[in-house]
Short mmCIF file of C-alpha atoms in Angstrom, two decimals:
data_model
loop_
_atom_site.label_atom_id
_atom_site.label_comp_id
_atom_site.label_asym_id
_atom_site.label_seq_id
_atom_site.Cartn_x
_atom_site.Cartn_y
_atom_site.Cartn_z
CA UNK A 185 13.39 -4.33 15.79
CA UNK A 186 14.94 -4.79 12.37
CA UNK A 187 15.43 -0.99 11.38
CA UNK A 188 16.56 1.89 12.22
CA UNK A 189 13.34 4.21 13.73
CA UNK A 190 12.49 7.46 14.31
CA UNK A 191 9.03 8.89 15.81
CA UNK A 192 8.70 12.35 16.38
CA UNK A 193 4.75 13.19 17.13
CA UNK A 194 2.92 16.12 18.55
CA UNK A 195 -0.30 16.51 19.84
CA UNK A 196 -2.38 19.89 19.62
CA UNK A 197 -1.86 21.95 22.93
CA UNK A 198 1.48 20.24 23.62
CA UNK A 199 4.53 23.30 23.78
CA UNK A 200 6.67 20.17 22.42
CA UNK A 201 7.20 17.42 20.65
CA UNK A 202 8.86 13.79 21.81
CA UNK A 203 11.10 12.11 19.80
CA UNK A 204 11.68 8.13 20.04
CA UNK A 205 14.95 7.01 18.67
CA UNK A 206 15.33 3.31 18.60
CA UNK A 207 17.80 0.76 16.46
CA UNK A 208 17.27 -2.68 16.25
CA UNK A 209 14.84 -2.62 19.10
CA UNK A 210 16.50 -0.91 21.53
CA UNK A 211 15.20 2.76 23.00
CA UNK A 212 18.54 5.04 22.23
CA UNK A 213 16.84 8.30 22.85
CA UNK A 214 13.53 9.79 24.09
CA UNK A 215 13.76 13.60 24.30
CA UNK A 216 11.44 16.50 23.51
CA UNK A 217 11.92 17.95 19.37
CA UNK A 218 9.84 20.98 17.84
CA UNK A 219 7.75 20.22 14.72
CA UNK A 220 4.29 21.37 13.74
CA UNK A 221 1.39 19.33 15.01
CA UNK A 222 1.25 15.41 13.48
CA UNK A 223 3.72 12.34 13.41
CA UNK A 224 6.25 11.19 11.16
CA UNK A 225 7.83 7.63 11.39
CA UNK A 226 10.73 7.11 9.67
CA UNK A 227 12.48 3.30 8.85
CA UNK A 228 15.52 3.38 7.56
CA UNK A 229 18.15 0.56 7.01
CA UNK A 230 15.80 -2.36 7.12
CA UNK A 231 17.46 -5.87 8.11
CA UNK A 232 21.15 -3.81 9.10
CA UNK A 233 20.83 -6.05 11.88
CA UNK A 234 19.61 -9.12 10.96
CA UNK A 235 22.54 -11.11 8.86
CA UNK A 236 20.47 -14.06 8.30
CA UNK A 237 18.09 -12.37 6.44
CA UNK A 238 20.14 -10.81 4.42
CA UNK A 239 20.86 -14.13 2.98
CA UNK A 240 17.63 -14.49 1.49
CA UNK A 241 17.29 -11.05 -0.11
CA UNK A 242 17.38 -11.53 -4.41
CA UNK A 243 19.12 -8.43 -5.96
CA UNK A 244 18.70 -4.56 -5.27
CA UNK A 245 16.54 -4.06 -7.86
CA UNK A 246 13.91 -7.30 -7.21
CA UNK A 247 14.02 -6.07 -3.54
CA UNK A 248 13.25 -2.65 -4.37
CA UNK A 249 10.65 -2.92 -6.82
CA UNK A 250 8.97 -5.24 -3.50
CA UNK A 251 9.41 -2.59 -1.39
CA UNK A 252 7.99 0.00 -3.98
CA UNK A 253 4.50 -2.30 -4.23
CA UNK A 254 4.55 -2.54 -0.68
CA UNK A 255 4.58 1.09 0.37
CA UNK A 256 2.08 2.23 -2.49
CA UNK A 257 -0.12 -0.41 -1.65
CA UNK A 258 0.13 1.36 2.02
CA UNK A 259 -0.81 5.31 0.47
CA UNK A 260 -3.27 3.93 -1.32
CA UNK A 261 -5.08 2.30 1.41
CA UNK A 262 -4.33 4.86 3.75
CA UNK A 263 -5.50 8.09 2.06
CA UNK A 264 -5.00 10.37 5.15
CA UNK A 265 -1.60 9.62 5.39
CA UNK A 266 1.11 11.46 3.85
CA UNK A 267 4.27 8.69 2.41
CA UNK A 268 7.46 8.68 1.50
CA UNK A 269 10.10 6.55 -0.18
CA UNK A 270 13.84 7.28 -0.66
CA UNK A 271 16.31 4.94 -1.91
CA UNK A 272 20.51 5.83 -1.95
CA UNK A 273 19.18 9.86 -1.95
CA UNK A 274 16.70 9.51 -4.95
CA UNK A 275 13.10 9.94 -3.44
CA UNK A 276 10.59 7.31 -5.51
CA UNK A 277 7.65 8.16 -3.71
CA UNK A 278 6.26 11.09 -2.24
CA UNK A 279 2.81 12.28 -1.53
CA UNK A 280 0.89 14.73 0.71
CA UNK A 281 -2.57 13.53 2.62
CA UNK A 282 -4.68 13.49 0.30
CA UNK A 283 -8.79 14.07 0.52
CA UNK A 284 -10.17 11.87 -1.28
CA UNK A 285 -8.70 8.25 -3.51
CA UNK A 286 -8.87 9.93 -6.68
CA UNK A 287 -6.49 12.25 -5.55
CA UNK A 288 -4.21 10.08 -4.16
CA UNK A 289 -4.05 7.31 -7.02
CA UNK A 290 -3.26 10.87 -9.25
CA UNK A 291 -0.64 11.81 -7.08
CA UNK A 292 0.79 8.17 -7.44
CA UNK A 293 -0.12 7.48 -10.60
CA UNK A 294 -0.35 10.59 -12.64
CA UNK A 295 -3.10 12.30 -13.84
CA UNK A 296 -3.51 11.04 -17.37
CA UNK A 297 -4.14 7.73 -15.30
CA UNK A 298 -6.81 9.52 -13.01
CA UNK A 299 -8.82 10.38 -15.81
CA UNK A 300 -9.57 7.15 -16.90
CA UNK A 301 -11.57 5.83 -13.62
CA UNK A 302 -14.67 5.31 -12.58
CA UNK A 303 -16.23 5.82 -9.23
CA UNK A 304 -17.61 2.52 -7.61
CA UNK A 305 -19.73 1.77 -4.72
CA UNK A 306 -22.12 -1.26 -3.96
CA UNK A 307 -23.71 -2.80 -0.51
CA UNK A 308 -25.33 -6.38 -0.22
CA UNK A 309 -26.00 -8.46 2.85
CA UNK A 310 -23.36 -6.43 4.91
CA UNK A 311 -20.98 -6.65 2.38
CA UNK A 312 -19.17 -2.97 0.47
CA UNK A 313 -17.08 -2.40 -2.08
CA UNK A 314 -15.96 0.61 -3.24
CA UNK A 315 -13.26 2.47 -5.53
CA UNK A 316 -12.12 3.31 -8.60
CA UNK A 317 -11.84 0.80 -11.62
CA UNK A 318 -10.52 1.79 -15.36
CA UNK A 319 -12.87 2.61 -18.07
CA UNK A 320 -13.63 0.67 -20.62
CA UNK A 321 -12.17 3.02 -23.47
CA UNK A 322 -8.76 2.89 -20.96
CA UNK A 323 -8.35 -0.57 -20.75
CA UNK A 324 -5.04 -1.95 -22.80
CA UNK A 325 -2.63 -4.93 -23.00
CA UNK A 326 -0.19 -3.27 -20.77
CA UNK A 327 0.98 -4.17 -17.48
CA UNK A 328 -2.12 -2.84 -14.99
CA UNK A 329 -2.08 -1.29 -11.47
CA UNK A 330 -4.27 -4.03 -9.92
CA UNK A 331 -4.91 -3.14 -6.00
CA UNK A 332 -7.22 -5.16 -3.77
CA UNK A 333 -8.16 -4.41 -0.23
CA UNK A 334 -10.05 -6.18 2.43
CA UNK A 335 -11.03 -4.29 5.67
CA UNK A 336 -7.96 -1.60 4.15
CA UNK A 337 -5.43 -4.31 4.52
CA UNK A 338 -3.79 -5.54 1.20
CA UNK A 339 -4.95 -9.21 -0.09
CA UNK A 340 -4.91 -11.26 -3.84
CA UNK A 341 -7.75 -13.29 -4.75
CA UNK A 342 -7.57 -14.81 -8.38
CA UNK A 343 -11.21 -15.28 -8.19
CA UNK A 344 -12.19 -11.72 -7.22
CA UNK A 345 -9.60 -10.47 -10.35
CA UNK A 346 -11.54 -12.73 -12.98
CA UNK A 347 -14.78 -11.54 -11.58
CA UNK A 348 -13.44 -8.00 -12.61
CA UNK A 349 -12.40 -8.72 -15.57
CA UNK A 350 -16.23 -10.41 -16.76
CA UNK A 351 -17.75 -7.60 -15.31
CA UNK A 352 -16.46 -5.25 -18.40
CA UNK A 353 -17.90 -8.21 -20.61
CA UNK A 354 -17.57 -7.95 -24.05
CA UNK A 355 -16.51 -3.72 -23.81
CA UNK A 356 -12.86 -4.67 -23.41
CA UNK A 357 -10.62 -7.22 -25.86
CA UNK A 358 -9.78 -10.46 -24.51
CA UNK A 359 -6.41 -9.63 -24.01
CA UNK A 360 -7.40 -6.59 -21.64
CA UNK A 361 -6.23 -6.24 -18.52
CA UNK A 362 -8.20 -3.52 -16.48
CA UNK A 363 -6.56 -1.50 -13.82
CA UNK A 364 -8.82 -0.99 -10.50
CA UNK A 365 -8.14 -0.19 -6.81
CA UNK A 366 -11.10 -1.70 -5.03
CA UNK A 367 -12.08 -2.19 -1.24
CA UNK A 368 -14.26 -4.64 0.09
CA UNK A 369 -15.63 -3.95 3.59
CA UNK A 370 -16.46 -6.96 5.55
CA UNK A 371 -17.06 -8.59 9.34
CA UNK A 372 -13.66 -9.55 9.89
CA UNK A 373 -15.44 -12.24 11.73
CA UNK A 374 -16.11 -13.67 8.17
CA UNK A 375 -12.38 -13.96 6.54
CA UNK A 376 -9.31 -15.31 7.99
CA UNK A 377 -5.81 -13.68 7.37
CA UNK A 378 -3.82 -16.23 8.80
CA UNK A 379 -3.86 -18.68 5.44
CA UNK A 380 -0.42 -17.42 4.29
CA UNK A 381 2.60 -16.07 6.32
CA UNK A 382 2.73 -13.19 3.65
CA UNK A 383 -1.06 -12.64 4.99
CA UNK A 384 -2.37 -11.46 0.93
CA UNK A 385 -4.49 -14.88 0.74
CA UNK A 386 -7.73 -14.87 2.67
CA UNK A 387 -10.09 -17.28 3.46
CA UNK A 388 -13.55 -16.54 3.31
#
């Protein structure tokens, strides 16, 4: 309703395609398009409709580097799903499906990056988490790529991060700041989204 979208989709043993034009919420064409089997949705234009927001928005570059977490947050939680970002012609992100998280976070990341993880995966009392976190021997001052998910869906938890962070003990510096991209698998009975309007707090 704030953007200007585009779905084209086809189904295997359909002769066609359908395409679903809409802008700012309104249905401006439906027709039938020829593409290979799959769907693309595109957004473009976010918020060309909705003044009042625009009010609020801080400069290009603050907005963009938002909208840059945002969408890699979203191909690296959704590994079967190819993405891509273009802003004013220059494309920022784009990757392919990709088979397995390793692969993506090296298509996102690089692969000098890649080669400094380690595979994860632990179950207790209906609880998994799995991943990739940083070696030791990888593990600098710099900025980090820190990426939490809950159920797949994005969240922050200061505790969780400082739980990371002891669990390399005394094999990184103090000053170490560990790059991971975990997910934690839980009853979504047991956590509640609705604690902030951005929805990354939960509440266990």
């Amino acid at each position: 309703s704030v953007s200007r979208f585009e779905l084209e989709s086809r189904v295997d043993g359909q002769d066609a395609a359908t395409l679903i034009v809409v802008e700012g919420g309104k249905t401006v064409e439906k027709s039938a398009t020829s593409r290979a089997v799959g769907t693309t949705a595109a957004v473009r234009n976010l918020f060309f409709n909705v003044p009042a927001r625009r009010k609020f928005l801080k400069s290009d570059q603050t907005e963009l580097r938002h909208i840059t977490r945002i969408v890699t947050s979203m191909a690296v939680a959704q590994i079967g799903v190819g993405f891509k970002l273009i802003h004013e012609g220059r494309e920022l992100i784009s990757v392919n499906p990709a088979s397995s998280l390793a692969e993506r976070v090296e298509d996102l990341f690089g692969s000098r990056r890649n080669k400094s993880y380690l595979p994860v995966m632990f179950e207790r009392g209906g609880a998994v988490i799995g991943g990739l976190v940083a070696s030791p021997d990888s593990v600098g001052g710099s900025r980090p790529d820190q990426y939490l998910f809950i159920n797949r869906r994005p969240f922050s938890d200061r505790r969780l991060i400082h739980a990371i962070k002891q669990g390399y003990a005394s094999t990184i510096p103090d000053s170490g700041q560990p790059s991971f991209f975990l997910f934690l698998t839980l009853d979504p009975a047991d956590i509640d989204v609705n604690v902030h309007p951005q929805k990354l707090e939960i509440r266990f």
